[in-house]
Amino acid sequence: DVKVTQSSRYLVKRTGEKVFLECVQDMDHENMFWYRQDPGLGLRLIYFSYDVKMKEKGDIPEGYSVSREKKERFSLILESASTNQTSMYLCASSLDGYEKLFFGSGTQLSVL
Amino acid sequence: AQKVTQAQTEISVVEKEDVTLDCVYETRDTTYYLFWYKQPPSGELVFLIRRNSFDEQNEISGRYSWNFQKSTSSFNFTITASQVVDSAVYFCALTHNTGFQKLVFGTGTRLLVSP
């Protein structure tokens, strides 16, 4: 079975901390994504990567950065966490183009 | 800009009832793809269906069926004879106008099926 694994299911951090959210896929997919999910807002794309070391901003990139040093791993970085970044973060991957996304189980991040 | 509207925030039905989840989209593209995903309580979104803009045929998969109508910019999802296991949040999504790899999601519809 294909697998997208997010390192933490729940995470609690303090305002101002640097936060790393890790995601690994085992399907040799080209594309990887970070979305955040908030009640009433659905899923919104933060960043997208279409190859190693290649990235593209999504619809809400402010306050976030990403890293993709290896094909299977895509990290989301909150340089200085703020309370408005409390959210569910979902990682996904896809083979190419308009192919379906495979999602991880999500990381519920609380910033206090 | 792309937009997906799921006007139904939450729907409650009793087992064995039929239920339709609405999805209305906006795009200026002539080529695009539409998707439905299911998010059960475990949290992991699961792909249900993909439809491209040139294929308006309705699709049926077991108790699930989809009605795609370009004339009304709608891609509705019907569950026939609902079951408790259908309880989940359902998302409709549209390919982004800056690249097919990316999706624009609706706000989701929470379906509660009670025994």
GROMACS .gro file of N, CA and C in nm, chain A residues 7-93:
model
  261
    7SER      N    1   0.530   1.295   1.060
    7SER     CA    2   0.607   1.253   1.177
    7SER      C    3   0.529   1.264   1.308
    8SER      N    4   0.442   1.361   1.321
    8SER     CA    5   0.370   1.379   1.447
    8SER      C    6   0.220   1.392   1.421
    9ARG      N    7   0.141   1.335   1.507
    9ARG     CA    8  -0.004   1.349   1.496
    9ARG      C    9  -0.051   1.475   1.569
   10TYR      N   10   0.012   1.501   1.683
   10TYR     CA   11  -0.019   1.620   1.762
   10TYR      C   12   0.111   1.687   1.802
   11LEU      N   13   0.108   1.821   1.801
   11LEU     CA   14   0.227   1.898   1.835
   11LEU      C   15   0.184   2.024   1.907
   12VAL      N   16   0.250   2.055   2.019
   12VAL     CA   17   0.221   2.179   2.091
   12VAL      C   18   0.350   2.259   2.099
   13LYS      N   19   0.347   2.382   2.053
   13LYS     CA   20   0.464   2.468   2.051
   13LYS      C   21   0.431   2.605   2.111
   14ARG      N   22   0.536   2.677   2.145
   14ARG     CA   23   0.522   2.812   2.200
   14ARG      C   24   0.538   2.915   2.090
   15THR      N   25   0.474   3.027   2.108
   15THR     CA   26   0.489   3.140   2.016
   15THR      C   27   0.636   3.176   2.003
   16GLY      N   28   0.681   3.194   1.878
   16GLY     CA   29   0.819   3.231   1.852
   16GLY      C   30   0.912   3.114   1.825
   17GLU      N   31   0.867   2.994   1.856
   17GLU     CA   32   0.951   2.876   1.832
   17GLU      C   33   0.963   2.849   1.684
   18LYS      N   34   1.072   2.784   1.646
   18LYS     CA   35   1.087   2.734   1.509
   18LYS      C   36   1.033   2.593   1.507
   19VAL      N   37   0.944   2.566   1.412
   19VAL     CA   38   0.874   2.438   1.409
   19VAL      C   39   0.900   2.368   1.275
   20PHE      N   40   0.929   2.240   1.284
   20PHE     CA   41   0.950   2.159   1.164
   20PHE      C   42   0.841   2.051   1.159
   21LEU      N   43   0.772   2.045   1.048
   21LEU     CA   44   0.677   1.936   1.023
   21LEU      C   45   0.735   1.852   0.909
   22GLU      N   46   0.745   1.722   0.937
   22GLU     CA   47   0.810   1.633   0.841
   22GLU      C   48   0.709   1.544   0.771
   23CYS      N   49   0.737   1.515   0.646
   23CYS     CA   50   0.650   1.428   0.567
   23CYS      C   51   0.736   1.340   0.477
   24VAL      N   52   0.705   1.211   0.475
   24VAL     CA   53   0.779   1.117   0.392
   24VAL      C   54   0.680   1.034   0.311
   25GLN      N   55   0.710   1.016   0.182
   25GLN     CA   56   0.628   0.929   0.097
   25GLN      C   57   0.715   0.820   0.039
   26ASP      N   58   0.652   0.702   0.020
   26ASP     CA   59   0.729   0.586  -0.026
   26ASP      C   60   0.690   0.544  -0.166
   27MET      N   61   0.635   0.637  -0.245
   27MET     CA   62   0.581   0.602  -0.376
   27MET      C   63   0.662   0.658  -0.492
   28ASP      N   64   0.776   0.719  -0.463
   28ASP     CA   65   0.859   0.779  -0.567
   28ASP      C   66   0.783   0.887  -0.646
   29HIS      N   67   0.696   0.958  -0.577
   29HIS     CA   68   0.617   1.062  -0.642
   29HIS      C   69   0.698   1.188  -0.666
   30GLU      N   70   0.670   1.253  -0.779
   30GLU     CA   71   0.738   1.378  -0.812
   30GLU      C   72   0.688   1.495  -0.726
   31ASN      N   73   0.558   1.500  -0.707
   31ASN     CA   74   0.496   1.615  -0.645
   31ASN      C   75   0.466   1.592  -0.498
   32MET      N   76   0.493   1.693  -0.418
   32MET     CA   77   0.454   1.689  -0.277
   32MET      C   78   0.396   1.824  -0.238
   33PHE      N   79   0.305   1.821  -0.142
   33PHE     CA   80   0.226   1.939  -0.107
   33PHE      C   81   0.212   1.951   0.044
   34TRP      N   82   0.199   2.076   0.087
   34TRP     CA   83   0.154   2.103   0.223
   34TRP      C   84   0.027   2.188   0.217
   35TYR      N   85  -0.078   2.136   0.281
   35TYR     CA   86  -0.203   2.208   0.295
   35TYR      C   87  -0.229   2.232   0.444
   36ARG      N   88  -0.304   2.339   0.473
   36ARG     CA   89  -0.356   2.351   0.607
   36ARG      C   90  -0.508   2.349   0.601
   37GLN      N   91  -0.567   2.286   0.704
   37GLN     CA   92  -0.711   2.270   0.709
   37GLN      C   93  -0.766   2.340   0.831
   38ASP      N   94  -0.858   2.432   0.808
   38ASP     CA   95  -0.921   2.507   0.916
   38ASP      C   96  -1.073   2.499   0.901
   39PRO      N   97  -1.144   2.491   1.012
   39PRO     CA   98  -1.291   2.481   1.005
   39PRO      C   99  -1.351   2.598   0.926
   40GLY      N  100  -1.439   2.562   0.833
   40GLY     CA  101  -1.505   2.666   0.754
   40GLY      C  102  -1.424   2.718   0.638
   41LEU      N  103  -1.298   2.679   0.630
   41LEU     CA  104  -1.211   2.728   0.522
   41LEU      C  105  -1.164   2.617   0.430
   42GLY      N  106  -1.188   2.493   0.467
   42GLY     CA  107  -1.144   2.383   0.384
   42GLY      C  108  -0.993   2.366   0.387
   43LEU      N  109  -0.938   2.315   0.279
   43LEU     CA  110  -0.794   2.297   0.267
   43LEU      C  111  -0.737   2.408   0.181
   44ARG      N  112  -0.628   2.466   0.228
   44ARG     CA  113  -0.562   2.572   0.151
   44ARG      C  114  -0.415   2.534   0.131
   45LEU      N  115  -0.367   2.554   0.009
   45LEU     CA  116  -0.232   2.513  -0.028
   45LEU      C  117  -0.129   2.613   0.024
   46ILE      N  118  -0.031   2.561   0.098
   46ILE     CA  119   0.075   2.647   0.151
   46ILE      C  120   0.193   2.649   0.054
   47TYR      N  121   0.246   2.530   0.024
   47TYR     CA  122   0.360   2.517  -0.067
   47TYR      C  123   0.347   2.387  -0.144
   48PHE      N  124   0.415   2.384  -0.256
   48PHE     CA  125   0.413   2.270  -0.346
   48PHE      C  126   0.556   2.249  -0.397
   49SER      N  127   0.596   2.124  -0.412
   49SER     CA  128   0.726   2.092  -0.468
   49SER      C  129   0.709   1.992  -0.581
   50TYR      N  130   0.768   2.019  -0.697
   50TYR     CA  131   0.752   1.931  -0.812
   50TYR      C  132   0.879   1.853  -0.844
   51ASP      N  133   0.983   1.874  -0.762
   51ASP     CA  134   1.107   1.799  -0.780
   51ASP      C  135   1.198   1.832  -0.661
   52VAL      N  136   1.304   1.756  -0.648
   52VAL     CA  137   1.399   1.784  -0.540
   52VAL      C  138   1.452   1.927  -0.553
   53LYS      N  139   1.448   1.996  -0.443
   53LYS     CA  140   1.497   2.134  -0.431
   53LYS      C  141   1.415   2.235  -0.512
   54MET      N  142   1.306   2.191  -0.572
   54MET     CA  143   1.218   2.282  -0.646
   54MET      C  144   1.092   2.303  -0.565
   55LYS      N  145   1.051   2.427  -0.554
   55LYS     CA  146   0.931   2.458  -0.475
   55LYS      C  147   0.856   2.573  -0.539
   56GLU      N  148   0.732   2.581  -0.503
   56GLU     CA  149   0.647   2.687  -0.555
   56GLU      C  150   0.550   2.729  -0.446
   57LYS      N  151   0.527   2.857  -0.432
   57LYS     CA  152   0.433   2.905  -0.332
   57LYS      C  153   0.292   2.866  -0.369
   58GLY      N  154   0.215   2.835  -0.266
   58GLY     CA  155   0.074   2.810  -0.286
   58GLY      C  156  -0.007   2.936  -0.262
   59ASP      N  157  -0.125   2.919  -0.209
   59ASP     CA  158  -0.214   3.033  -0.190
   59ASP      C  159  -0.189   3.109  -0.059
   60ILE      N  160  -0.129   3.042   0.039
   60ILE     CA  161  -0.105   3.108   0.169
   60ILE      C  162   0.035   3.078   0.222
   61PRO      N  163   0.141   3.122   0.153
   61PRO     CA  164   0.277   3.086   0.195
   61PRO      C  165   0.335   3.172   0.307
   62GLU      N  166   0.270   3.281   0.341
   62GLU     CA  167   0.328   3.375   0.438
   62GLU      C  168   0.348   3.309   0.574
   63GLY      N  169   0.471   3.324   0.626
   63GLY     CA  170   0.503   3.268   0.756
   63GLY      C  171   0.556   3.126   0.751
   64TYR      N  172   0.565   3.070   0.630
   64TYR     CA  173   0.610   2.932   0.612
   64TYR      C  174   0.725   2.927   0.511
   65SER      N  175   0.807   2.824   0.525
   65SER     CA  176   0.904   2.788   0.422
   65SER      C  177   0.907   2.637   0.412
   66VAL      N  178   0.972   2.586   0.309
   66VAL     CA  179   0.976   2.440   0.290
   66VAL      C  180   1.116   2.398   0.249
   67SER      N  181   1.138   2.268   0.261
   67SER     CA  182   1.266   2.210   0.221
   67SER      C  183   1.240   2.073   0.160
   68ARG      N  184   1.304   2.049   0.046
   68ARG     CA  185   1.296   1.915  -0.015
   68ARG      C  186   1.435   1.879  -0.067
   69GLU      N  187   1.513   1.817   0.020
   69GLU     CA  188   1.649   1.777  -0.012
   69GLU      C  189   1.653   1.638  -0.076
   70LYS      N  190   1.555   1.556  -0.044
   70LYS     CA  191   1.543   1.423  -0.104
   70LYS      C  192   1.402   1.407  -0.158
   71LYS      N  193   1.389   1.325  -0.260
   71LYS     CA  194   1.262   1.311  -0.329
   71LYS      C  195   1.150   1.268  -0.235
   72GLU      N  196   1.181   1.182  -0.141
   72GLU     CA  197   1.076   1.125  -0.058
   72GLU      C  198   1.036   1.212   0.061
   73ARG      N  199   1.109   1.318   0.088
   73ARG     CA  200   1.087   1.394   0.211
   73ARG      C  201   1.060   1.542   0.180
   74PHE      N  202   0.955   1.593   0.244
   74PHE     CA  203   0.915   1.732   0.224
   74PHE      C  204   0.883   1.792   0.360
   75SER      N  205   0.959   1.893   0.397
   75SER     CA  206   0.944   1.952   0.530
   75SER      C  207   0.881   2.089   0.523
   76LEU      N  208   0.794   2.115   0.617
   76LEU     CA  209   0.732   2.248   0.631
   76LEU      C  210   0.793   2.313   0.754
   77ILE      N  211   0.835   2.437   0.739
   77ILE     CA  212   0.905   2.507   0.847
   77ILE      C  213   0.829   2.634   0.883
   78LEU      N  214   0.801   2.647   1.012
   78LEU     CA  215   0.744   2.771   1.064
   78LEU      C  216   0.860   2.841   1.134
   79GLU      N  217   0.911   2.948   1.074
   79GLU     CA  218   1.032   3.013   1.125
   79GLU      C  219   1.012   3.069   1.266
   80SER      N  220   0.897   3.126   1.290
   80SER     CA  221   0.864   3.182   1.421
   80SER      C  222   0.714   3.164   1.440
   81ALA      N  223   0.679   3.055   1.507
   81ALA     CA  224   0.538   3.017   1.516
   81ALA      C  225   0.454   3.125   1.583
   82SER      N  226   0.334   3.142   1.530
   82SER     CA  227   0.240   3.236   1.588
   82SER      C  228   0.107   3.165   1.612
   83THR      N  229   0.026   3.224   1.700
   83THR     CA  230  -0.099   3.157   1.738
   83THR      C  231  -0.192   3.137   1.619
   84ASN      N  232  -0.185   3.223   1.519
   84ASN     CA  233  -0.273   3.206   1.403
   84ASN      C  234  -0.227   3.095   1.309
   85GLN      N  235  -0.119   3.027   1.346
   85GLN     CA  236  -0.075   2.910   1.271
   85GLN      C  237  -0.120   2.780   1.338
   86THR      N  238  -0.198   2.793   1.443
   86THR     CA  239  -0.263   2.676   1.501
   86THR      C  240  -0.361   2.621   1.399
   87SER      N  241  -0.340   2.495   1.361
   87SER     CA  242  -0.419   2.438   1.252
   87SER      C  243  -0.386   2.290   1.235
   88MET      N  244  -0.463   2.224   1.148
   88MET     CA  245  -0.430   2.089   1.104
   88MET      C  246  -0.350   2.102   0.975
   89TYR      N  247  -0.233   2.038   0.972
   89TYR     CA  248  -0.147   2.044   0.854
   89TYR      C  249  -0.146   1.908   0.785
   90LEU      N  250  -0.175   1.910   0.657
   90LEU     CA  251  -0.185   1.787   0.579
   90LEU      C  252  -0.079   1.786   0.469
   91CYS      N  253  -0.006   1.678   0.463
   91CYS     CA  254   0.092   1.657   0.358
   91CYS      C  255   0.030   1.564   0.254
   92ALA      N  256   0.065   1.584   0.128
   92ALA     CA  257   0.014   1.498   0.022
   92ALA      C  258   0.119   1.480  -0.085
   93SER      N  259   0.104   1.377  -0.165
   93SER     CA  260   0.193   1.357  -0.278
   93SER      C  261   0.112   1.308  -0.397
   0.00000   0.00000   0.00000
